Amino acid sequence: MVAPLKVGIAGLGTVGAEVVRLIETQARVLAGRSGRGIRVVAVTARSKAKKRGVDLRGVEWAKDPLALATHPEVDCFVELMGGAGDPALAAVEAALNAGKSVVTANKALLAKHGIKLAKAAEKHGGALNFEAAVGAAIPVIKTLREGLAGTGVNRVYGILNGTCNYILTRMEQEGLSFAECLKDAQRLGYAEADPSFDVDGHDTAQKLAILASLAFGTKVAQSAVYVEGISSIAPEDLRAAADLGYRVKLLGVAVRTAKGIEQRVHPTMVPKSSSIAQVMGVTNAVTIDGEGIPPITLVGPGAGGAATASAVVADIADVARGIRANPFGRPISHLHDTTKAPMERHEGGYYIRLLARDFPGTAAAIATRLAEQKISIESIVQRHPNGGAAPATGKAAPVPVILITYATHEDAVRRALAAVQRDKVISGRPQVIRIEKN
Ligand SMILES: NC(=O)c1ccc[n+]([C@@H]2O[C@H](COP(=O)([O-])OP(=O)(O)OC[C@H]3O[C@@H](n4cnc5c(N)ncnc54)[C@H](OP(=O)(O)O)[C@@H]3O)[C@@H](O)[C@H]2O)c1
């Protein structure tokens, strides 16, 4: 009879409490699947007094995360506190250095210190599992690390932040502004009081950095990710996208190019017919383009206590089974430094919305600036606000012009639009959204 795996859990919040509950309610299933029992022997959090709705009788309360990480009774240390610094970092390092296995859902920690921690795991023989860190219940880490071990990956991209997808979905379906939808997301608990980490794209960037490492065998490098958020997206962009056969999603995209690995997070127009375009609300999705096989899209809940605990407990079950995969899919010595492809050389189609001043020669001036940069236009739509008639003041209002370009380079688009602004033929700043074809 194999002894049960003894687990210590640091953090008993949304995810941690749910992990305790799941290990208890699924005890028989887990023992059946892992070939041995899984038992929570010790826990810790900031407040011992707080009610958590889980039965912790018979479970030791460790004085702090570090004491729990090095507790002689603990085989597997589960870090569910969050944050890229201490106590999460110190505790995870201490557990790994003591030869224990670690399970964590902490994308911030992995995006910043993933390689250092994977080295410690490799050196001391413990597992470092983090399925829940990206896409919560969606098994995307395992898919890249193990399921596609024999398949080259050319591109991985996805909707990795439910808050942003919820906001964009509501904006599209109800014609509401970004600010209105954000307020609703906060009221419903989908967005934090300070939403900037989500809506400015940084949460997606941390997750993308982890996926890129697994997909391309590079060292995790959050600083290599180009990041733009969704706050500049207006309902008219979503209407125009719909008319042109697209939807706008905040995507994280990591792609192999001739100039290195491009890692970017930005609002993206995707064809309405694509799998990723069907993903609405808080749901997450990841598409993987593998060599020689059609794209694989995984869809599911990317947050929430139960969804995240599902992945955490699956990682613990792997430790119980004695499975130890290289954390980033390869031995550390096989991971190479990221060659960052410069964003200025990004190649693709662009959606450009301009407010053109309504006087003769405007269209020609815009067309000239684009032609100077060798940008070809796939389609152009003018949406006259007054059906063509000048307002009663006699002063014509600017006319929204929407352009879709054929594939071109980012720096060409930036140069052309800077020249158009200098020409003073448009009002305000142009809106630019990159197009990702499937
Ligand atoms: N929530 C999700 O949907 C989700 C999804 C995917 C990944 N994750 C990741 O899962 C992790 C946990 O998230 P969560 O939503 O469960 O967070 P949470 O609800 O804020 O819970 C954090 C827990 O950590 C404890 N804690 C914080 N600082 C501590 C310290 N210095 N010493 C001891 N304990 C400390 C807190 O103790 P008290 O309870 O006593 O305050 C709390 O129990 C994070 O890395 C997060 O990114 C969460």
CSV table of C-alpha atoms and ligand atoms in Angstrom, one decimal:
chain,number,residue,atom,x,y,z
A,1,MET,CA,0.0,0.0,0.0
A,2,VAL,CA,1.5,3.3,-1.1
A,3,ALA,CA,1.5,6.0,1.5
A,4,PRO,CA,-0.8,9.0,0.8
A,5,LEU,CA,0.7,12.2,-0.7
A,6,LYS,CA,0.9,14.8,2.1
A,7,VAL,CA,0.0,18.3,0.9
A,8,GLY,CA,0.6,21.7,2.5
A,9,ILE,CA,-1.5,24.6,1.1
A,10,ALA,CA,-0.4,28.2,1.5
A,11,GLY,CA,-3.4,30.5,0.7
A,12,LEU,CA,-7.0,29.7,1.5
A,13,GLY,CA,-8.8,32.3,-0.6
A,14,THR,CA,-11.0,31.9,-3.7
A,15,VAL,CA,-8.8,29.1,-5.1
A,16,GLY,CA,-7.1,27.6,-1.9
A,17,ALA,CA,-10.4,27.0,-0.1
A,18,GLU,CA,-11.8,25.3,-3.2
A,19,VAL,CA,-8.7,23.1,-3.5
A,20,VAL,CA,-9.2,21.9,0.1
A,21,ARG,CA,-12.9,21.2,-0.6
A,22,LEU,CA,-12.1,19.3,-3.9
A,23,ILE,CA,-9.5,17.1,-2.3
A,24,GLU,CA,-12.0,16.1,0.4
A,25,THR,CA,-15.0,15.6,-1.9
A,26,GLN,CA,-13.1,13.8,-4.6
A,27,ALA,CA,-10.9,11.7,-2.3
A,28,ARG,CA,-12.0,8.4,-3.6
A,29,VAL,CA,-11.8,9.4,-7.3
A,30,LEU,CA,-8.4,10.9,-6.7
A,31,ALA,CA,-7.1,7.9,-4.9
A,32,GLY,CA,-8.4,5.6,-7.7
A,33,ARG,CA,-6.8,7.7,-10.4
A,34,SER,CA,-3.5,8.4,-8.6
A,35,GLY,CA,-3.0,5.0,-7.1
A,36,ARG,CA,-2.6,6.5,-3.6
A,37,GLY,CA,-4.5,8.9,-1.3
A,38,ILE,CA,-4.0,12.6,-1.2
A,39,ARG,CA,-4.2,14.3,2.2
A,40,VAL,CA,-4.0,17.9,3.2
A,41,VAL,CA,-1.8,17.9,6.3
A,42,ALA,CA,-1.1,21.6,6.9
A,43,VAL,CA,-2.3,25.0,5.7
A,44,THR,CA,-1.6,28.6,6.2
A,45,ALA,CA,-3.0,32.0,5.3
A,46,ARG,CA,-2.8,35.5,6.7
A,47,SER,CA,-5.7,35.1,9.1
A,48,LYS,CA,-6.2,32.0,11.1
A,49,ALA,CA,-9.5,33.3,12.4
A,50,LYS,CA,-11.2,33.9,9.1
A,51,LYS,CA,-14.2,31.6,8.2
A,52,ARG,CA,-13.5,29.7,5.0
A,53,GLY,CA,-16.4,27.3,4.7
A,54,VAL,CA,-14.1,24.3,4.7
A,55,ASP,CA,-13.4,21.7,7.3
A,56,LEU,CA,-9.9,22.1,8.6
A,57,ARG,CA,-10.2,19.9,11.7
A,58,GLY,CA,-7.1,17.7,12.0
A,59,VAL,CA,-5.2,20.0,9.7
A,60,GLU,CA,-2.1,21.7,11.2
A,61,TRP,CA,-1.9,25.5,10.9
A,62,ALA,CA,1.7,26.5,9.9
A,63,LYS,CA,2.9,29.8,11.3
A,64,ASP,CA,3.9,31.2,7.9
A,65,PRO,CA,4.3,30.1,4.2
A,66,LEU,CA,8.0,29.5,4.6
A,67,ALA,CA,7.5,27.2,7.6
A,68,LEU,CA,4.9,25.3,5.6
A,69,ALA,CA,7.1,25.0,2.5
A,70,THR,CA,9.9,23.3,4.6
A,71,HIS,CA,7.5,21.4,6.9
A,72,PRO,CA,9.0,17.9,7.2
A,73,GLU,CA,5.5,16.3,6.9
A,74,VAL,CA,4.8,18.0,3.6
A,75,ASP,CA,5.6,16.2,0.3
A,76,CYS,CA,3.9,18.7,-2.0
A,77,PHE,CA,3.7,22.4,-1.3
A,78,VAL,CA,0.8,24.2,-3.0
A,79,GLU,CA,1.2,27.9,-3.4
A,80,LEU,CA,-2.1,29.8,-3.8
A,81,MET,CA,-1.3,33.2,-2.3
A,82,GLY,CA,-0.3,35.1,-5.5
A,83,GLY,CA,2.2,37.8,-6.3
A,84,ALA,CA,5.6,37.7,-8.0
A,85,GLY,CA,7.5,38.5,-4.8
A,86,ASP,CA,7.6,37.1,-1.2
A,87,PRO,CA,6.2,35.3,0.5
A,88,ALA,CA,5.3,33.3,-2.6
A,89,LEU,CA,8.7,33.4,-4.2
A,90,ALA,CA,10.7,32.6,-1.0
A,91,ALA,CA,8.3,29.8,0.0
A,92,VAL,CA,8.3,28.1,-3.5
A,93,GLU,CA,12.1,28.4,-3.7
A,94,ALA,CA,12.5,26.9,-0.2
A,95,ALA,CA,10.1,24.0,-1.0
A,96,LEU,CA,12.0,23.2,-4.3
A,97,ASN,CA,15.4,23.5,-2.6
A,98,ALA,CA,14.2,21.0,0.0
A,99,GLY,CA,13.4,18.6,-2.9
A,100,LYS,CA,9.6,18.9,-2.5
A,101,SER,CA,7.2,19.2,-5.4
A,102,VAL,CA,5.4,22.5,-5.9
A,103,VAL,CA,2.0,23.2,-7.4
A,104,THR,CA,1.0,26.8,-8.0
A,105,ALA,CA,-1.5,28.9,-9.9
A,106,ASN,CA,0.7,32.0,-9.8
A,107,LYS,CA,1.3,33.4,-13.3
A,108,ALA,CA,3.0,36.5,-12.0
A,109,LEU,CA,5.6,34.4,-10.2
A,110,LEU,CA,6.2,32.2,-13.2
A,111,ALA,CA,6.4,35.0,-15.7
A,112,LYS,CA,9.0,36.7,-13.6
A,113,HIS,CA,10.9,33.9,-11.9
A,114,GLY,CA,9.9,30.8,-13.9
A,115,ILE,CA,13.3,29.8,-15.1
A,116,LYS,CA,15.0,30.3,-11.7
A,117,LEU,CA,12.3,28.1,-10.1
A,118,ALA,CA,12.5,25.5,-12.9
A,119,LYS,CA,16.2,25.3,-12.3
A,120,ALA,CA,15.7,24.6,-8.6
A,121,ALA,CA,13.1,21.9,-9.4
A,122,GLU,CA,15.5,20.3,-11.9
A,123,LYS,CA,18.4,20.4,-9.5
A,124,HIS,CA,16.6,18.9,-6.5
A,125,GLY,CA,14.2,16.5,-8.4
A,126,GLY,CA,10.8,18.0,-7.4
A,127,ALA,CA,8.0,18.7,-9.8
A,128,LEU,CA,6.9,22.3,-10.6
A,129,ASN,CA,3.4,22.2,-11.9
A,130,PHE,CA,1.4,25.3,-12.9
A,131,GLU,CA,-1.6,24.2,-15.1
A,132,ALA,CA,-3.9,26.7,-13.4
A,133,ALA,CA,-1.7,29.7,-14.1
A,134,VAL,CA,-2.9,30.0,-17.7
A,135,GLY,CA,-6.6,29.5,-18.6
A,136,ALA,CA,-7.5,28.0,-15.2
A,137,ALA,CA,-9.4,24.8,-16.0
A,138,ILE,CA,-8.2,24.7,-19.7
A,139,PRO,CA,-5.4,22.1,-19.9
A,140,VAL,CA,-3.3,24.2,-22.2
A,141,ILE,CA,0.0,23.8,-20.3
A,142,LYS,CA,-0.2,20.0,-20.5
A,143,THR,CA,-1.2,20.2,-24.1
A,144,LEU,CA,1.8,22.2,-25.1
A,145,ARG,CA,4.2,20.5,-22.7
A,146,GLU,CA,3.2,16.9,-23.2
A,147,GLY,CA,0.4,16.4,-25.7
A,148,LEU,CA,2.3,18.2,-28.5
A,149,ALA,CA,5.8,17.1,-27.5
A,150,GLY,CA,6.3,15.6,-31.0
A,151,THR,CA,4.8,18.5,-32.9
A,152,GLY,CA,6.5,21.8,-33.8
A,153,VAL,CA,4.4,24.8,-32.9
A,154,ASN,CA,4.3,27.8,-35.2
A,155,ARG,CA,1.8,30.0,-33.4
A,156,VAL,CA,-0.2,30.0,-30.1
A,157,TYR,CA,-2.8,32.6,-29.5
A,158,GLY,CA,-5.7,33.1,-27.3
A,159,ILE,CA,-8.2,35.0,-25.2
A,160,LEU,CA,-6.5,34.8,-21.8
A,161,ASN,CA,-8.4,37.4,-19.8
A,162,GLY,CA,-12.1,36.9,-19.1
A,163,THR,CA,-12.6,40.5,-17.9
A,164,CYS,CA,-11.6,41.9,-21.3
A,165,ASN,CA,-13.6,39.4,-23.3
A,166,TYR,CA,-16.7,40.1,-21.1
A,167,ILE,CA,-16.3,43.9,-21.8
A,168,LEU,CA,-15.8,43.4,-25.5
A,169,THR,CA,-18.7,41.0,-25.8
A,170,ARG,CA,-21.1,43.4,-24.0
A,171,MET,CA,-19.8,46.4,-26.1
A,172,GLU,CA,-20.4,44.4,-29.3
A,173,GLN,CA,-23.8,42.9,-28.4
A,174,GLU,CA,-25.3,46.0,-26.8
A,175,GLY,CA,-23.5,48.9,-28.4
A,176,LEU,CA,-22.3,50.1,-25.0
A,177,SER,CA,-19.1,52.1,-24.3
A,178,PHE,CA,-16.0,50.6,-22.7
A,179,ALA,CA,-16.6,52.7,-19.5
A,180,GLU,CA,-20.2,51.4,-19.1
A,181,CYS,CA,-19.2,47.8,-19.6
A,182,LEU,CA,-16.2,48.1,-17.2
A,183,LYS,CA,-18.5,49.5,-14.5
A,184,ASP,CA,-20.8,46.5,-15.0
A,185,ALA,CA,-17.9,44.0,-14.9
A,186,GLN,CA,-16.8,45.6,-11.6
A,187,ARG,CA,-20.3,45.3,-10.2
A,188,LEU,CA,-20.5,41.7,-11.1
A,189,GLY,CA,-17.1,40.9,-9.7
A,190,TYR,CA,-15.5,40.2,-13.1
A,191,ALA,CA,-13.2,43.2,-12.8
A,192,GLU,CA,-11.1,44.5,-9.9
A,193,ALA,CA,-11.6,47.9,-8.3
A,194,ASP,CA,-8.3,48.8,-10.1
A,195,PRO,CA,-8.9,47.1,-13.4
A,196,SER,CA,-5.7,48.3,-15.1
A,197,PHE,CA,-3.8,45.0,-14.8
A,198,ASP,CA,-6.6,43.3,-16.8
A,199,VAL,CA,-7.8,45.9,-19.2
A,200,ASP,CA,-4.3,47.2,-20.1
A,201,GLY,CA,-3.3,43.7,-21.1
A,202,HIS,CA,-0.7,42.9,-18.5
A,203,ASP,CA,-2.5,39.8,-17.1
A,204,THR,CA,-2.6,38.4,-20.7
A,205,ALA,CA,1.0,39.3,-21.2
A,206,GLN,CA,2.1,37.2,-18.2
A,207,LYS,CA,0.1,34.2,-19.4
A,208,LEU,CA,1.4,34.6,-23.0
A,209,ALA,CA,5.0,34.7,-21.8
A,210,ILE,CA,4.5,31.3,-20.1
A,211,LEU,CA,2.8,29.8,-23.2
A,212,ALA,CA,5.5,31.1,-25.6
A,213,SER,CA,8.2,29.4,-23.5
A,214,LEU,CA,6.4,26.1,-23.7
A,215,ALA,CA,5.6,26.5,-27.4
A,216,PHE,CA,9.0,27.6,-28.6
A,217,GLY,CA,11.5,26.3,-26.0
A,218,THR,CA,12.5,29.8,-25.0
A,219,LYS,CA,13.2,31.2,-21.6
A,220,VAL,CA,10.1,32.9,-20.1
A,221,ALA,CA,10.5,36.7,-20.8
A,222,GLN,CA,7.6,38.9,-19.9
A,223,SER,CA,9.7,41.9,-21.0
A,224,ALA,CA,9.7,40.6,-24.6
A,225,VAL,CA,5.9,41.0,-24.8
A,226,TYR,CA,4.5,44.0,-26.6
A,227,VAL,CA,1.3,45.1,-24.7
A,228,GLU,CA,-1.7,47.2,-25.6
A,229,GLY,CA,-5.0,47.2,-23.8
A,230,ILE,CA,-8.7,47.6,-24.8
A,231,SER,CA,-9.6,51.0,-23.3
A,232,SER,CA,-9.4,52.8,-26.7
A,233,ILE,CA,-11.9,50.5,-28.4
A,234,ALA,CA,-15.1,52.2,-29.3
A,235,PRO,CA,-18.5,50.7,-30.1
A,236,GLU,CA,-18.1,52.1,-33.7
A,237,ASP,CA,-15.0,49.9,-34.1
A,238,LEU,CA,-17.0,46.8,-33.1
A,239,ARG,CA,-19.9,47.8,-35.5
A,240,ALA,CA,-17.4,48.3,-38.3
A,241,ALA,CA,-15.7,45.1,-37.6
A,242,ALA,CA,-19.0,43.2,-37.7
A,243,ASP,CA,-19.9,44.8,-41.0
A,244,LEU,CA,-16.6,43.7,-42.4
A,245,GLY,CA,-16.9,40.1,-41.1
A,246,TYR,CA,-14.7,40.4,-38.0
A,247,ARG,CA,-14.9,40.5,-34.2
A,248,VAL,CA,-12.5,42.3,-31.9
A,249,LYS,CA,-10.9,40.3,-29.2
A,250,LEU,CA,-8.0,41.0,-26.8
A,251,LEU,CA,-5.6,38.4,-28.0
A,252,GLY,CA,-2.2,37.3,-26.7
A,253,VAL,CA,-0.3,36.0,-29.8
A,254,ALA,CA,3.1,34.3,-29.8
A,255,VAL,CA,4.3,33.4,-33.3
A,256,ARG,CA,7.5,32.2,-34.9
A,257,THR,CA,8.7,34.6,-37.6
A,258,ALA,CA,11.9,34.9,-39.6
A,259,LYS,CA,13.0,37.7,-37.3
A,260,GLY,CA,12.5,35.8,-34.0
A,261,ILE,CA,9.5,35.1,-31.8
A,262,GLU,CA,6.8,37.8,-31.8
A,263,GLN,CA,5.0,38.0,-28.5
A,264,ARG,CA,2.2,40.6,-28.5
A,265,VAL,CA,-1.0,41.5,-26.7
A,266,HIS,CA,-3.4,43.9,-28.3
A,267,PRO,CA,-7.0,44.2,-29.5
A,268,THR,CA,-7.2,42.1,-32.6
A,269,MET,CA,-9.8,41.7,-35.4
A,270,VAL,CA,-10.4,38.0,-36.0
A,271,PRO,CA,-12.6,36.6,-38.8
A,272,LYS,CA,-16.1,36.0,-37.4
A,273,SER,CA,-15.9,32.4,-38.8
A,274,SER,CA,-12.9,31.5,-36.7
A,275,SER,CA,-13.2,29.4,-33.6
A,276,ILE,CA,-11.7,32.1,-31.4
A,277,ALA,CA,-14.3,34.6,-32.5
A,278,GLN,CA,-17.1,32.4,-31.1
A,279,VAL,CA,-15.7,32.7,-27.6
A,280,MET,CA,-17.9,35.2,-25.7
A,281,GLY,CA,-18.2,36.6,-22.2
A,282,VAL,CA,-15.7,35.6,-19.5
A,283,THR,CA,-14.7,32.3,-21.3
A,284,ASN,CA,-11.1,31.8,-22.3
A,285,ALA,CA,-9.7,30.0,-25.4
A,286,VAL,CA,-6.3,29.1,-26.8
A,287,THR,CA,-5.6,28.1,-30.4
A,288,ILE,CA,-2.4,26.2,-31.2
A,289,ASP,CA,-1.1,26.0,-34.8
A,290,GLY,CA,1.0,22.8,-34.9
A,291,GLU,CA,3.1,21.8,-37.9
A,292,GLY,CA,1.2,19.4,-40.2
A,293,ILE,CA,-2.0,19.4,-38.2
A,294,PRO,CA,-5.1,21.7,-38.3
A,295,PRO,CA,-5.3,24.2,-35.5
A,296,ILE,CA,-6.3,23.0,-32.0
A,297,THR,CA,-8.6,25.3,-30.0
A,298,LEU,CA,-9.2,24.7,-26.3
A,299,VAL,CA,-12.1,26.6,-24.8
A,300,GLY,CA,-13.2,26.9,-21.1
A,301,PRO,CA,-13.4,28.8,-17.9
A,302,GLY,CA,-10.3,30.8,-17.4
A,303,ALA,CA,-11.0,31.9,-13.8
A,304,GLY,CA,-13.1,31.2,-10.7
A,305,GLY,CA,-12.4,29.1,-7.6
A,306,ALA,CA,-13.8,25.8,-8.9
A,307,ALA,CA,-12.3,26.0,-12.4
A,308,THR,CA,-8.9,27.0,-11.0
A,309,ALA,CA,-9.0,24.3,-8.3
A,310,SER,CA,-9.8,21.7,-10.9
A,311,ALA,CA,-6.4,22.3,-12.5
A,312,VAL,CA,-4.5,22.7,-9.2
A,313,VAL,CA,-5.9,19.3,-8.0
A,314,ALA,CA,-5.0,17.6,-11.3
A,315,ASP,CA,-1.4,18.9,-10.9
A,316,ILE,CA,-1.4,17.5,-7.3
A,317,ALA,CA,-2.6,14.2,-8.7
A,318,ASP,CA,0.3,14.1,-11.1
A,319,VAL,CA,2.7,14.5,-8.2
A,320,ALA,CA,0.9,11.7,-6.4
A,321,ARG,CA,1.4,9.5,-9.5
A,322,GLY,CA,5.1,10.3,-9.6
A,323,ILE,CA,4.9,12.1,-12.9
A,324,ARG,CA,7.6,14.8,-13.2
A,325,ALA,CA,7.7,16.7,-16.4
A,326,ASN,CA,10.2,19.4,-17.2
A,327,PRO,CA,8.4,22.6,-16.0
A,328,PHE,CA,8.8,24.3,-19.4
A,329,GLY,CA,8.8,21.2,-21.5
A,330,ARG,CA,12.5,20.8,-21.9
A,331,PRO,CA,15.6,20.6,-19.6
A,332,ILE,CA,16.7,24.1,-18.6
A,333,SER,CA,19.9,23.7,-20.6
A,334,HIS,CA,17.8,23.2,-23.8
A,335,LEU,CA,15.8,26.5,-23.3
A,336,HIS,CA,17.2,29.3,-25.3
A,337,ASP,CA,17.0,33.1,-24.9
A,338,THR,CA,14.1,34.7,-26.6
A,339,THR,CA,15.0,36.5,-29.8
A,340,LYS,CA,12.5,39.3,-29.7
A,341,ALA,CA,11.0,40.1,-33.1
A,342,PRO,CA,10.6,43.9,-33.2
A,343,MET,CA,7.0,45.1,-33.3
A,344,GLU,CA,7.8,47.6,-36.0
A,345,ARG,CA,8.5,44.7,-38.3
A,346,HIS,CA,5.2,43.0,-37.5
A,347,GLU,CA,3.5,42.0,-40.7
A,348,GLY,CA,-0.2,41.7,-41.2
A,349,GLY,CA,-3.4,43.4,-42.2
A,350,TYR,CA,-4.7,46.5,-40.4
A,351,TYR,CA,-8.0,48.1,-39.7
A,352,ILE,CA,-7.7,51.9,-39.6
A,353,ARG,CA,-10.5,54.3,-38.6
A,354,LEU,CA,-10.0,58.0,-39.4
A,355,LEU,CA,-12.1,61.0,-38.9
A,356,ALA,CA,-11.5,62.7,-42.2
A,357,ARG,CA,-12.1,66.4,-42.6
A,358,ASP,CA,-14.9,66.9,-45.2
A,359,PHE,CA,-13.2,69.0,-47.8
A,360,PRO,CA,-12.0,68.3,-51.4
A,361,GLY,CA,-8.7,66.5,-51.6
A,362,THR,CA,-8.9,64.7,-48.2
A,363,ALA,CA,-9.3,61.2,-49.7
A,364,ALA,CA,-6.5,61.8,-52.2
A,365,ALA,CA,-4.2,63.1,-49.5
A,366,ILE,CA,-4.8,60.0,-47.3
A,367,ALA,CA,-4.4,57.6,-50.3
A,368,THR,CA,-1.1,59.3,-51.3
A,369,ARG,CA,0.4,58.9,-47.8
A,370,LEU,CA,-0.5,55.2,-47.7
A,371,ALA,CA,0.8,54.7,-51.3
A,372,GLU,CA,4.1,56.3,-50.3
A,373,GLN,CA,4.5,53.5,-47.7
A,374,LYS,CA,3.5,50.9,-50.3
A,375,ILE,CA,0.3,50.1,-48.3
A,376,SER,CA,-2.4,48.5,-50.4
A,377,ILE,CA,-6.0,48.9,-49.4
A,378,GLU,CA,-8.3,45.9,-49.4
A,379,SER,CA,-11.4,47.9,-48.6
A,380,ILE,CA,-12.5,51.4,-47.8
A,381,VAL,CA,-15.8,52.5,-46.3
A,382,GLN,CA,-16.9,56.1,-45.7
A,383,ARG,CA,-19.7,56.5,-43.2
A,384,HIS,CA,-21.2,59.9,-43.7
A,385,PRO,CA,-22.8,61.0,-40.4
A,386,ASN,CA,-25.5,63.0,-42.1
A,387,GLY,CA,-26.1,60.8,-45.1
A,388,GLY,CA,-24.0,63.1,-47.1
A,389,ALA,CA,-25.7,66.4,-46.2
A,390,ALA,CA,-23.8,69.2,-44.5
A,391,PRO,CA,-25.2,70.2,-41.1
A,392,ALA,CA,-27.3,73.4,-40.8
A,393,THR,CA,-24.3,75.3,-39.5
A,394,GLY,CA,-22.8,75.0,-43.0
A,395,LYS,CA,-19.6,73.6,-41.4
A,396,ALA,CA,-19.2,70.0,-42.5
A,397,ALA,CA,-18.6,67.4,-39.8
A,398,PRO,CA,-15.6,65.0,-40.1
A,399,VAL,CA,-16.5,61.8,-41.9
A,400,PRO,CA,-15.5,58.5,-40.5
A,401,VAL,CA,-13.4,56.5,-43.0
A,402,ILE,CA,-12.6,52.9,-42.4
A,403,LEU,CA,-9.7,51.3,-44.2
A,404,ILE,CA,-8.7,47.6,-44.3
A,405,THR,CA,-5.1,47.1,-45.6
A,406,TYR,CA,-3.5,44.1,-47.2
A,407,ALA,CA,-0.6,42.7,-45.3
A,408,THR,CA,2.0,45.4,-44.6
A,409,HIS,CA,4.5,46.3,-41.9
A,410,GLU,CA,3.7,48.0,-38.7
A,411,ASP,CA,6.3,50.8,-39.2
A,412,ALA,CA,4.9,51.5,-42.6
A,413,VAL,CA,1.4,52.0,-41.1
A,414,ARG,CA,2.9,54.2,-38.3
A,415,ARG,CA,4.8,56.4,-40.8
A,416,ALA,CA,1.8,56.8,-43.1
A,417,LEU,CA,-0.5,57.8,-40.3
A,418,ALA,CA,2.0,60.2,-38.8
A,419,ALA,CA,2.1,61.9,-42.2
A,420,VAL,CA,-1.7,62.0,-42.5
A,421,GLN,CA,-1.8,63.7,-39.1
A,422,ARG,CA,0.8,66.2,-40.2
A,423,ASP,CA,-1.3,67.0,-43.3
A,424,LYS,CA,-4.1,68.0,-41.0
A,425,VAL,CA,-6.7,66.2,-43.1
A,426,ILE,CA,-8.1,64.2,-40.1
A,427,SER,CA,-9.5,65.1,-36.7
A,428,GLY,CA,-8.1,63.4,-33.6
A,429,ARG,CA,-5.9,60.3,-33.6
A,430,PRO,CA,-6.4,57.4,-36.0
A,431,GLN,CA,-7.7,54.1,-34.5
A,432,VAL,CA,-5.6,51.1,-35.5
A,433,ILE,CA,-6.5,47.5,-34.9
A,434,ARG,CA,-4.3,44.6,-36.1
A,435,ILE,CA,-6.0,41.8,-38.0
A,436,GLU,CA,-5.1,38.2,-37.2
A,437,LYS,CA,-6.1,35.7,-39.9
A,438,ASN,CA,-6.7,32.0,-39.1
B,1,LIG,N1,-9.2,33.5,-8.6
B,1,LIG,C1,-9.0,33.0,-9.8
B,1,LIG,O1,-10.0,32.9,-10.6
B,1,LIG,C2,-7.7,32.6,-10.3
B,1,LIG,C3,-7.6,32.0,-11.5
B,1,LIG,C4,-6.3,31.6,-12.0
B,1,LIG,C5,-5.2,31.7,-11.1
B,1,LIG,N2,-5.4,32.3,-9.9
B,1,LIG,C6,-4.2,32.5,-9.1
B,1,LIG,O2,-4.4,31.8,-7.9
B,1,LIG,C7,-3.7,32.4,-6.8
B,1,LIG,C8,-4.6,32.6,-5.7
B,1,LIG,O3,-5.7,33.5,-6.1
B,1,LIG,P1,-7.0,33.7,-5.3
B,1,LIG,O4,-8.0,34.3,-6.2
B,1,LIG,O5,-7.4,32.5,-4.5
B,1,LIG,O6,-6.5,34.8,-4.3
B,1,LIG,P2,-7.2,35.3,-2.9
B,1,LIG,O7,-8.6,35.0,-2.9
B,1,LIG,O8,-6.8,36.7,-2.7
B,1,LIG,O9,-6.5,34.4,-1.8
B,1,LIG,C9,-5.2,34.6,-1.4
B,1,LIG,C10,-4.9,33.8,-0.2
B,1,LIG,O10,-3.5,33.9,0.1
B,1,LIG,C11,-3.4,34.3,1.5
B,1,LIG,N3,-2.2,35.2,1.7
B,1,LIG,C12,-2.0,36.3,1.0
B,1,LIG,N4,-0.8,36.8,1.4
B,1,LIG,C13,-0.3,36.0,2.4
B,1,LIG,C14,0.8,36.0,3.2
B,1,LIG,N5,1.7,37.0,3.2
B,1,LIG,N6,1.0,35.0,4.1
B,1,LIG,C15,0.1,34.0,4.1
B,1,LIG,N7,-1.0,33.9,3.4
B,1,LIG,C16,-1.2,34.9,2.5
B,1,LIG,C17,-4.7,35.0,1.9
B,1,LIG,O11,-4.9,34.9,3.3
B,1,LIG,P3,-6.2,35.5,4.0
B,1,LIG,O12,-7.4,34.7,3.4
B,1,LIG,O13,-6.1,35.2,5.4
B,1,LIG,O14,-6.3,37.0,3.6
B,1,LIG,C18,-5.7,34.2,1.0
B,1,LIG,O15,-6.1,33.1,1.8
B,1,LIG,C19,-3.1,33.7,-7.5
B,1,LIG,O16,-1.7,33.4,-7.9
B,1,LIG,C20,-3.9,33.9,-8.7
B,1,LIG,O17,-3.2,34.6,-9.7
B,1,LIG,C21,-6.6,32.7,-9.5
